[in-house]
């Protein structure tokens, strides 16, 4: 059996789908580094996808599809090849081609070597992907599936924010699919992880050609943009050729900078299963660790600091005496000076935080009392035009003086803060 | 002349009586001190410690130094706790402290009449002061000035930056008061009533034992008769009846200590500016204490704590890495680790603030445990 994986990593502008706003919601963190490379639990976001793929024995090649400039991904791809010893390539779309358009554009690359099937993973999602189980399910179906979607349960109310799947409970065929309906359809939602048969390219080709005719007299912009959900899944649903594999393992989207904190916590927890060596442990001359904490080997943390739960500390970061960090991500080369307290915050690269300073954000976690509840994508401003309380984010190269508080605020890169801030965006 | 004595306090006391006379003072304490809550829910306002000493004791000690041998506290509620604690102080100072209880509120003048039997028991002038006032008490100078002009009353006045918030006093170069102007819209004077007076017993003829306002019903008539004089106060002055002003008064007081080269001010590692620390308090390593901090008896400050412009009352504990600015921490409170408190937060007695919280302008009632941050000023019951 020979398999491939395609990971859709998007690009610097917002998606063609106007209501998605993926890239810009991740600002200011995405101002410095492509969003798929943003570190969560110590690894670039998309490395978690690569790691999941590399653990499926029959996957021979991983293709990253996106429209970031190639040289931004170069070093990362080289690092991944060295780490996982598997063929990995970045294929750059010349313009945003949509979630299916890129796959179609690069169909020759994907089909080369005649893979039996290929995974497609959306770079915007995170989770404990049961790829081997989906593969087993897909290949053991009595009638062949063109595409098998990984689905999960959501609350009735939240389901309308995702792609909704109506499933035949016995055969697991997809009877109906609709993307972000305005009324309730089903609480089984599309996780953005698929496994496809190479036969799907024929189908995509038919759709592409029919759209070419339709658009031939319009501008070229948008002609090659094909959405996997609307243009491929919706028509195939109900034809007996699309299936859904339901999982109840952890799954979420990473749309906003704040959701990086939520993903950080869950990925750190996942390390217990197979990557326990990544988690920090207590010991003499070491900082006190509570819960799951990742500390990069080159980071310096004072033994009197108290870290965790759910903290990632990046490369060459310096954590001073008596510092408290909880539910936060400290990116590389950053210094936190003594006695400071960092809660629910992302601190960008090369930043400096003074002594006795408090950085604090507000989590927007899914409601723990509702089963299957997902993260709410809370808008940045509320109805009165005020900033909704959210994770505090410091962009790269920010300097925060001593003895101040930065609460529920977003600071853009290269800013020297002169004082305390609360509930503000600091430009 | 001082007779040679063994250093017996009673002998010195007798000598005081002979040279300075047997002066009396009335301190207008009034009611429950609601503006200084939550502190006054646990202790009567006069006993709340300001710069590590009960407010009323600052006043009484200064009065004693000026020749007062009997102090009357005018209260409008039963103050057994005060009576007990002050009885001990009275013994130590060798004076008499009595209480004058208003069954119904008598205003700012009525209580004086109520205490007539003590205040007018001899011909000496007597002091009247507002219990919320802190300053470099000028009681000896008041006696001198009062006897010099020989009229019925002397009011101490002090300069303020924003006179239109108060009633101002207009007087001539001899000090004779012409009139009072309440909350002037245009500048007429920047001197206001500092809440300290000295009167001849004849003033009692002007007061009835009913609710009476001294500012409205007594002073204007005295001024009209040319019997009221103003004496300017030099140095700091503050009405410390509410938390914000309590802290400002603390800064002024500490500054005055510094100017008088007081040995009382604390010197130690990590100390910045003017700081007062009781000898029984313990301060940890790598702290920064000050400027403008008072730390009471049995207080424990753990390592890495930063405190600025705060009063920490007896028995409180501040745990490590916490940062406090502009706060009053009540008796026996426990403030957790990595806490940040600012913006005139006041903790009543025995309040616990859990680790890693942020308290911004929180007023917390006694015996409360705070488990969530207070992001905007509010009262926590």
Short mmCIF file of C-alpha atoms in Angstrom, two decimals, chain A residues 27-178:
data_model
loop_
_atom_site.label_atom_id
_atom_site.label_comp_id
_atom_site.label_asym_id
_atom_site.label_seq_id
_atom_site.Cartn_x
_atom_site.Cartn_y
_atom_site.Cartn_z
CA UNK A 27 -2.66 38.74 13.66
CA UNK A 28 -0.47 40.08 15.14
CA UNK A 29 1.30 36.74 15.42
CA UNK A 30 0.94 36.06 11.72
CA UNK A 31 2.61 39.38 10.93
CA UNK A 32 5.99 37.87 11.73
CA UNK A 33 5.76 34.28 10.67
CA UNK A 34 3.45 32.28 8.41
CA UNK A 35 0.60 31.01 10.55
CA UNK A 36 1.32 27.33 9.87
CA UNK A 37 4.78 27.84 11.37
CA UNK A 38 3.51 29.38 14.59
CA UNK A 39 4.75 27.21 17.48
CA UNK A 40 2.17 25.44 19.57
CA UNK A 41 3.38 23.12 22.35
CA UNK A 42 6.88 23.80 21.17
CA UNK A 43 6.43 22.78 17.53
CA UNK A 44 5.32 24.76 14.46
CA UNK A 45 1.58 24.23 14.07
CA UNK A 46 1.81 22.21 10.91
CA UNK A 47 4.56 20.00 12.33
CA UNK A 48 1.85 18.35 14.42
CA UNK A 49 0.10 17.42 11.17
CA UNK A 50 3.35 16.14 9.67
CA UNK A 51 4.07 14.12 12.78
CA UNK A 52 0.63 12.52 12.63
CA UNK A 53 1.13 11.65 8.96
CA UNK A 54 4.62 10.32 9.48
CA UNK A 55 3.29 7.90 12.05
CA UNK A 56 1.19 6.14 9.41
CA UNK A 57 3.64 3.56 8.07
CA UNK A 58 2.54 3.53 4.45
CA UNK A 59 2.72 7.29 3.87
CA UNK A 60 5.60 7.87 1.46
CA UNK A 61 5.35 11.56 0.75
CA UNK A 62 3.86 14.65 2.35
CA UNK A 63 2.98 17.63 0.18
CA UNK A 64 2.39 21.05 1.67
CA UNK A 65 0.13 23.15 -0.51
CA UNK A 66 -0.17 26.87 -0.08
CA UNK A 67 0.47 30.31 -1.48
CA UNK A 68 3.12 31.60 0.94
CA UNK A 69 6.36 32.59 -0.81
CA UNK A 70 8.45 29.45 -1.09
CA UNK A 71 11.50 30.78 0.71
CA UNK A 72 9.43 31.28 3.89
CA UNK A 73 8.91 27.54 4.09
CA UNK A 74 12.30 26.37 2.86
CA UNK A 75 14.10 25.97 6.19
CA UNK A 76 11.07 24.39 7.78
CA UNK A 77 10.69 21.77 5.08
CA UNK A 78 14.39 20.89 5.34
CA UNK A 79 14.05 20.53 9.11
CA UNK A 80 11.03 18.28 8.73
CA UNK A 81 12.72 16.00 6.23
CA UNK A 82 15.65 15.63 8.61
CA UNK A 83 13.41 14.99 11.59
CA UNK A 84 10.99 12.48 10.11
CA UNK A 85 13.07 10.99 7.28
CA UNK A 86 10.24 11.15 4.79
CA UNK A 87 9.82 12.94 1.47
CA UNK A 88 8.27 16.36 2.05
CA UNK A 89 7.74 19.10 -0.53
CA UNK A 90 6.15 22.52 -0.54
CA UNK A 91 4.07 23.26 -3.62
CA UNK A 92 3.29 26.92 -4.04
CA UNK A 93 0.01 27.92 -5.63
CA UNK A 94 0.43 30.92 -7.89
CA UNK A 95 -2.69 32.43 -6.41
CA UNK A 96 -5.20 31.31 -3.82
CA UNK A 97 -6.86 28.41 -5.57
CA UNK A 98 -9.32 27.40 -2.89
CA UNK A 99 -9.26 24.28 -0.77
CA UNK A 100 -9.74 21.96 -3.79
CA UNK A 101 -8.26 24.08 -6.51
CA UNK A 102 -4.73 23.53 -5.27
CA UNK A 103 -5.23 19.78 -5.11
CA UNK A 104 -6.53 19.79 -8.64
CA UNK A 105 -3.73 22.06 -9.89
CA UNK A 106 -1.09 19.73 -8.48
CA UNK A 107 -2.94 16.50 -9.31
CA UNK A 108 -0.01 15.15 -11.30
CA UNK A 109 2.34 15.55 -8.36
CA UNK A 110 -0.14 13.93 -6.04
CA UNK A 111 -0.90 11.07 -8.38
CA UNK A 112 2.69 10.35 -9.34
CA UNK A 113 3.77 6.95 -8.12
CA UNK A 114 0.14 5.82 -8.13
CA UNK A 115 -0.75 6.14 -4.47
CA UNK A 116 -3.64 3.95 -3.35
CA UNK A 117 -5.10 6.89 -1.46
CA UNK A 118 -4.06 10.26 -0.15
CA UNK A 119 -4.93 12.15 3.02
CA UNK A 120 -5.92 15.78 2.87
CA UNK A 121 -5.50 17.78 6.08
CA UNK A 122 -6.54 21.37 6.58
CA UNK A 123 -3.66 23.29 8.20
CA UNK A 124 -6.14 25.35 10.20
CA UNK A 125 -7.35 22.47 12.32
CA UNK A 126 -5.63 20.74 15.20
CA UNK A 127 -6.32 17.59 17.08
CA UNK A 128 -5.53 14.02 17.88
CA UNK A 129 -5.99 12.72 14.33
CA UNK A 130 -6.80 9.01 14.09
CA UNK A 131 -5.27 8.69 10.62
CA UNK A 132 -4.56 4.97 10.77
CA UNK A 133 -8.12 4.29 11.89
CA UNK A 134 -9.59 6.43 9.08
CA UNK A 135 -7.36 4.57 6.61
CA UNK A 136 -8.53 1.20 7.88
CA UNK A 137 -12.14 2.31 7.69
CA UNK A 138 -11.74 3.77 4.19
CA UNK A 139 -10.02 0.72 2.74
CA UNK A 140 -12.37 -1.80 4.30
CA UNK A 141 -15.55 -0.32 2.83
CA UNK A 142 -17.55 -2.71 0.68
CA UNK A 143 -18.26 -0.12 -1.99
CA UNK A 144 -15.35 2.17 -2.80
CA UNK A 145 -15.34 5.68 -1.41
CA UNK A 146 -14.12 8.62 -3.40
CA UNK A 147 -13.68 10.63 -0.24
CA UNK A 148 -14.01 9.78 3.45
CA UNK A 149 -14.39 12.71 5.77
CA UNK A 150 -13.38 12.73 9.40
CA UNK A 151 -16.35 14.03 11.37
CA UNK A 152 -17.01 14.85 14.98
CA UNK A 153 -19.99 15.84 17.04
CA UNK A 154 -20.74 19.47 17.86
CA UNK A 155 -23.48 21.14 19.86
CA UNK A 156 -26.66 21.88 17.98
CA UNK A 157 -26.04 25.61 18.18
CA UNK A 158 -22.40 25.56 17.12
CA UNK A 159 -22.86 23.06 14.28
CA UNK A 160 -24.11 25.75 11.92
CA UNK A 161 -20.67 27.36 11.95
CA UNK A 162 -19.13 24.31 10.29
CA UNK A 163 -19.73 21.95 7.41
CA UNK A 164 -22.64 19.74 8.43
CA UNK A 165 -22.84 16.07 7.50
CA UNK A 166 -25.95 13.94 7.43
CA UNK A 167 -24.90 10.33 7.81
CA UNK A 168 -26.54 7.00 7.11
CA UNK A 169 -26.01 5.43 10.50
CA UNK A 170 -25.59 1.91 9.13
CA UNK A 171 -23.43 2.38 6.07
CA UNK A 172 -21.77 5.63 7.20
CA UNK A 173 -22.41 7.06 3.78
CA UNK A 174 -22.91 10.79 3.55
CA UNK A 175 -26.49 11.48 2.60
CA UNK A 176 -26.26 15.23 2.61
CA UNK A 177 -23.61 17.90 3.14
CA UNK A 178 -23.98 21.63 3.57
#
